[in-house]
Amino acid sequence: MKKLYLTTAQLKSEMQRCLYCAEKPCMKACPANCSPADFITTAKADTQEAYTRAAGLILKANPLGQMCGLTCPDQFCMKACSRQHLDVPIKIPAVQAAILEKARSFGPLEAPEKVASNGRNIAVVGAGPAGMGAAAVLARKGYSVTVFEGSGKVGGAAKLIPDARLPYEVIEKDWEYIKTFGDITWQMNHRVANPVDLLKDGYDGVIVAVGEPHSAKMGIPGESLAVSFMDYLTDPEKYKTTGYVAVLGGGAVAVDCAVTAKDNGAENVEMFVRRRIPDMKLTAEERSWLLDKMVDITSMTRVEKIEEIDGTYTLYTCKTRFNGTKLEDIPDTTIKRPGFAHVIMAVGSIADPKTEAEKVIYAGDCSHGGSTIVEAVASGKNAANELHAAITGEIEEAVCPVSRIVTYKAKSCTVVEGVEKHEPAS
Ligand SMILES: Cc1cc2nc3c(=O)[nH]c(=O)nc-3n(C[C@H](O)[C@H](O)[C@H](O)COP(=O)(O)OP(=O)(O)OC[C@H]3O[C@@H](n4cnc5c(N)ncnc54)[C@H](O)[C@@H]3O)c2cc1C
Ligand code: SF4
């Protein structure tokens, strides 16, 4: 896996390549509306003041700027970067992370100017990226914000990202800065059973940002013998082994499980994937980690059953094939794969059902399904603006989560058969 931050020389040479495009395609592609064109122009002066000002620009648009810098996939700003027409896109997320790390190394960043209280209270349920983003926007509008978090730490699903990619201290750095934005209090280890009830407790509005807290099931015999990716990534030490590990699933989360198992000493790690290897929705970087770590991928294979035999796990697998676009099992191809010390299941996650109510707004993965940190923070910002509009009638800018254009919406944006529909603010 690559090192965490660009060196100073790499940072400067990446910034030198920026074309400072007047139309800022990189900003338009950013779900959080952050402007690489501007923060690179600013940081390029290469002084302490320049880095600090650039950090301020990043965090104003995206309060989770350093987390996103380390984890954003190449599908947003980098995909839009004009430099790709000359050679390769600027490594914008890496530049962003390096600028923030540098600026913070000079000392704590200056807190934004205090905003007068507007006398209203908002509850934010969930301290993942969406809840953190919503709390940041609401505090800057003068609300008293109380964040309720079911676990003992902020960060949500981002806490499961291995330290080699996102050390927990980076989540803390972004959260410490958000806490300077205004009146934010937090109650950890406080699970909210029904967010709508918070309105009866005197809150003027509620943001629900609870993510997808349940691991998806495969519905196969013996699946309770497998460990879920959530349990595995929360405490990989507990499952440390020098034996063989099977990972069921072929997405980015399965890759994190496979790489972590290999780093933790497993002799062999094998991913079982129902589709073809090119169908796996992975970035080039994620594919290269699998190669670096020599993780095996057994594709076009479905696991039918898991059994425990003499203290190890046996998988029963069958081959799959495409019938048109439909994937089906090939009859009579079942084989036994014995000897796994652990079987890790990483086939997705599921949200709880929503309870709709006025001034209760859903944000992040629980609202639009599994996504990325930057999309969750953008959704949290939009939800905060939407709630502010519902409470005060003032319509704020919001960035459409689909097209990334500014919609001035108070409602949602949907795409039906490829056509985007913005429900206008009433
Ligand atoms: C292993 C893994 C790797 C990932 N890698 C990347 C990556 O490289 N790049 C990237 O951009 N994204 C990545 N993601 C996705 C990213 O982490 C999520 O999209 C993002 O965290 C979603 O944010 P959220 O705030 O909507 O939900 P979550 O992050 O799930 O946060 C929800 C929070 O709500 C809390 N909660 C739930 N129910 C309640 C309740 N009833 N009361 C109180 N609190 C509650 C939870 O404890 C949690 O803290 C990864 C995810 C995983 C699991
Ligand atoms: S699109 Fe790329 S080259 Fe153009 S301003 Fe943004 S980062 Fe620089």
PDB file of N, CA, C and O in Angstrom, residues 346-370:
ATOM      1  N   ALA A 346     -18.348 -10.141   3.351  1.00  0.00           N
ATOM      2  CA  ALA A 346     -18.361  -8.709   3.007  1.00  0.00           C
ATOM      3  C   ALA A 346     -19.205  -8.534   1.746  1.00  0.00           C
ATOM      4  O   ALA A 346     -18.680  -8.277   0.659  1.00  0.00           O
ATOM      5  N   VAL A 347     -20.509  -8.728   1.907  1.00  0.00           N
ATOM      6  CA  VAL A 347     -21.389  -8.681   0.727  1.00  0.00           C
ATOM      7  C   VAL A 347     -22.374  -7.507   0.786  1.00  0.00           C
ATOM      8  O   VAL A 347     -23.377  -7.512   0.089  1.00  0.00           O
ATOM      9  N   GLY A 348     -22.065  -6.495   1.608  1.00  0.00           N
ATOM     10  CA  GLY A 348     -22.901  -5.303   1.625  1.00  0.00           C
ATOM     11  C   GLY A 348     -23.461  -5.025   3.004  1.00  0.00           C
ATOM     12  O   GLY A 348     -23.234  -5.774   3.954  1.00  0.00           O
ATOM     13  N   SER A 349     -24.173  -3.910   3.086  1.00  0.00           N
ATOM     14  CA  SER A 349     -24.769  -3.519   4.365  1.00  0.00           C
ATOM     15  C   SER A 349     -26.171  -2.968   4.123  1.00  0.00           C
ATOM     16  O   SER A 349     -26.518  -2.599   2.994  1.00  0.00           O
ATOM     17  N   ILE A 350     -26.954  -2.930   5.202  1.00  0.00           N
ATOM     18  CA  ILE A 350     -28.379  -2.605   5.069  1.00  0.00           C
ATOM     19  C   ILE A 350     -28.758  -1.540   6.092  1.00  0.00           C
ATOM     20  O   ILE A 350     -28.294  -1.572   7.237  1.00  0.00           O
ATOM     21  N   ALA A 351     -29.644  -0.620   5.656  1.00  0.00           N
ATOM     22  CA  ALA A 351     -30.127   0.443   6.560  1.00  0.00           C
ATOM     23  C   ALA A 351     -31.393  -0.013   7.280  1.00  0.00           C
ATOM     24  O   ALA A 351     -32.074  -0.933   6.829  1.00  0.00           O
ATOM     25  N   ASP A 352     -31.702   0.648   8.374  1.00  0.00           N
ATOM     26  CA  ASP A 352     -32.996   0.436   9.047  1.00  0.00           C
ATOM     27  C   ASP A 352     -34.077   1.158   8.246  1.00  0.00           C
ATOM     28  O   ASP A 352     -33.779   2.123   7.526  1.00  0.00           O
ATOM     29  N   PRO A 353     -35.374   0.732   8.379  1.00  0.00           N
ATOM     30  CA  PRO A 353     -36.430   1.473   7.677  1.00  0.00           C
ATOM     31  C   PRO A 353     -36.538   2.907   8.212  1.00  0.00           C
ATOM     32  O   PRO A 353     -36.229   3.144   9.378  1.00  0.00           O
ATOM     33  N   LYS A 354     -36.970   3.822   7.344  1.00  0.00           N
ATOM     34  CA  LYS A 354     -37.074   5.233   7.756  1.00  0.00           C
ATOM     35  C   LYS A 354     -38.427   5.512   8.386  1.00  0.00           C
ATOM     36  O   LYS A 354     -39.424   4.924   7.970  1.00  0.00           O
ATOM     37  N   THR A 355     -38.472   6.433   9.345  1.00  0.00           N
ATOM     38  CA  THR A 355     -39.756   6.945   9.852  1.00  0.00           C
ATOM     39  C   THR A 355     -39.843   8.392   9.402  1.00  0.00           C
ATOM     40  O   THR A 355     -39.071   9.242   9.862  1.00  0.00           O
ATOM     41  N   GLU A 356     -40.734   8.661   8.445  1.00  0.00           N
ATOM     42  CA  GLU A 356     -40.820  10.016   7.888  1.00  0.00           C
ATOM     43  C   GLU A 356     -41.577  10.932   8.845  1.00  0.00           C
ATOM     44  O   GLU A 356     -42.554  10.518   9.464  1.00  0.00           O
ATOM     45  N   ALA A 357     -41.122  12.165   8.999  1.00  0.00           N
ATOM     46  CA  ALA A 357     -41.842  13.170   9.787  1.00  0.00           C
ATOM     47  C   ALA A 357     -41.334  14.540   9.373  1.00  0.00           C
ATOM     48  O   ALA A 357     -40.202  14.658   8.878  1.00  0.00           O
ATOM     49  N   GLU A 358     -42.167  15.548   9.595  1.00  0.00           N
ATOM     50  CA  GLU A 358     -41.757  16.906   9.249  1.00  0.00           C
ATOM     51  C   GLU A 358     -40.563  17.303  10.114  1.00  0.00           C
ATOM     52  O   GLU A 358     -40.538  17.002  11.320  1.00  0.00           O
ATOM     53  N   LYS A 359     -39.625  17.981   9.537  1.00  0.00           N
ATOM     54  CA  LYS A 359     -38.401  18.447  10.208  1.00  0.00           C
ATOM     55  C   LYS A 359     -37.522  17.302  10.728  1.00  0.00           C
ATOM     56  O   LYS A 359     -36.758  17.462  11.678  1.00  0.00           O
ATOM     57  N   VAL A 360     -37.712  16.130  10.123  1.00  0.00           N
ATOM     58  CA  VAL A 360     -36.785  15.019  10.371  1.00  0.00           C
ATOM     59  C   VAL A 360     -36.198  14.656   9.009  1.00  0.00           C
ATOM     60  O   VAL A 360     -36.915  14.231   8.104  1.00  0.00           O
ATOM     61  N   ILE A 361     -34.906  14.928   8.820  1.00  0.00           N
ATOM     62  CA  ILE A 361     -34.295  14.766   7.497  1.00  0.00           C
ATOM     63  C   ILE A 361     -33.220  13.679   7.559  1.00  0.00           C
ATOM     64  O   ILE A 361     -32.361  13.697   8.444  1.00  0.00           O
ATOM     65  N   TYR A 362     -33.288  12.772   6.605  1.00  0.00           N
ATOM     66  CA  TYR A 362     -32.308  11.675   6.533  1.00  0.00           C
ATOM     67  C   TYR A 362     -31.120  12.104   5.660  1.00  0.00           C
ATOM     68  O   TYR A 362     -31.314  12.790   4.652  1.00  0.00           O
ATOM     69  N   ALA A 363     -29.937  11.674   6.055  1.00  0.00           N
ATOM     70  CA  ALA A 363     -28.728  12.064   5.298  1.00  0.00           C
ATOM     71  C   ALA A 363     -27.732  10.927   5.257  1.00  0.00           C
ATOM     72  O   ALA A 363     -27.703  10.073   6.141  1.00  0.00           O
ATOM     73  N   GLY A 364     -26.923  10.925   4.225  1.00  0.00           N
ATOM     74  CA  GLY A 364     -25.826   9.954   4.122  1.00  0.00           C
ATOM     75  C   GLY A 364     -26.306   8.601   3.635  1.00  0.00           C
ATOM     76  O   GLY A 364     -27.323   8.475   2.949  1.00  0.00           O
ATOM     77  N   ASP A 365     -25.558   7.569   3.999  1.00  0.00           N
ATOM     78  CA  ASP A 365     -25.805   6.217   3.470  1.00  0.00           C
ATOM     79  C   ASP A 365     -27.201   5.702   3.819  1.00  0.00           C
ATOM     80  O   ASP A 365     -27.784   4.930   3.058  1.00  0.00           O
ATOM     81  N   CYS A 366     -27.762   6.105   4.964  1.00  0.00           N
ATOM     82  CA  CYS A 366     -29.113   5.627   5.323  1.00  0.00           C
ATOM     83  C   CYS A 366     -30.149   6.250   4.403  1.00  0.00           C
ATOM     84  O   CYS A 366     -31.268   5.758   4.290  1.00  0.00           O
ATOM     85  N   SER A 367     -29.797   7.339   3.728  1.00  0.00           N
ATOM     86  CA  SER A 367     -30.737   8.015   2.833  1.00  0.00           C
ATOM     87  C   SER A 367     -30.590   7.542   1.388  1.00  0.00           C
ATOM     88  O   SER A 367     -31.568   7.272   0.708  1.00  0.00           O
ATOM     89  N   HIS A 368     -29.335   7.417   0.910  1.00  0.00           N
ATOM     90  CA  HIS A 368     -29.162   7.103  -0.509  1.00  0.00           C
ATOM     91  C   HIS A 368     -28.349   5.833  -0.774  1.00  0.00           C
ATOM     92  O   HIS A 368     -27.907   5.602  -1.890  1.00  0.00           O
ATOM     93  N   GLY A 369     -28.150   5.021   0.266  1.00  0.00           N
ATOM     94  CA  GLY A 369     -27.411   3.764   0.073  1.00  0.00           C
ATOM     95  C   GLY A 369     -25.914   3.962   0.236  1.00  0.00           C
ATOM     96  O   GLY A 369     -25.433   5.101   0.329  1.00  0.00           O
ATOM     97  N   GLY A 370     -25.196   2.850   0.260  1.00  0.00           N
ATOM     98  CA  GLY A 370     -23.748   2.896   0.502  1.00  0.00           C
ATOM     99  C   GLY A 370     -23.037   3.789  -0.497  1.00  0.00           C
ATOM    100  O   GLY A 370     -23.304   3.707  -1.695  1.00  0.00           O
TER     101      GLY A 370
END
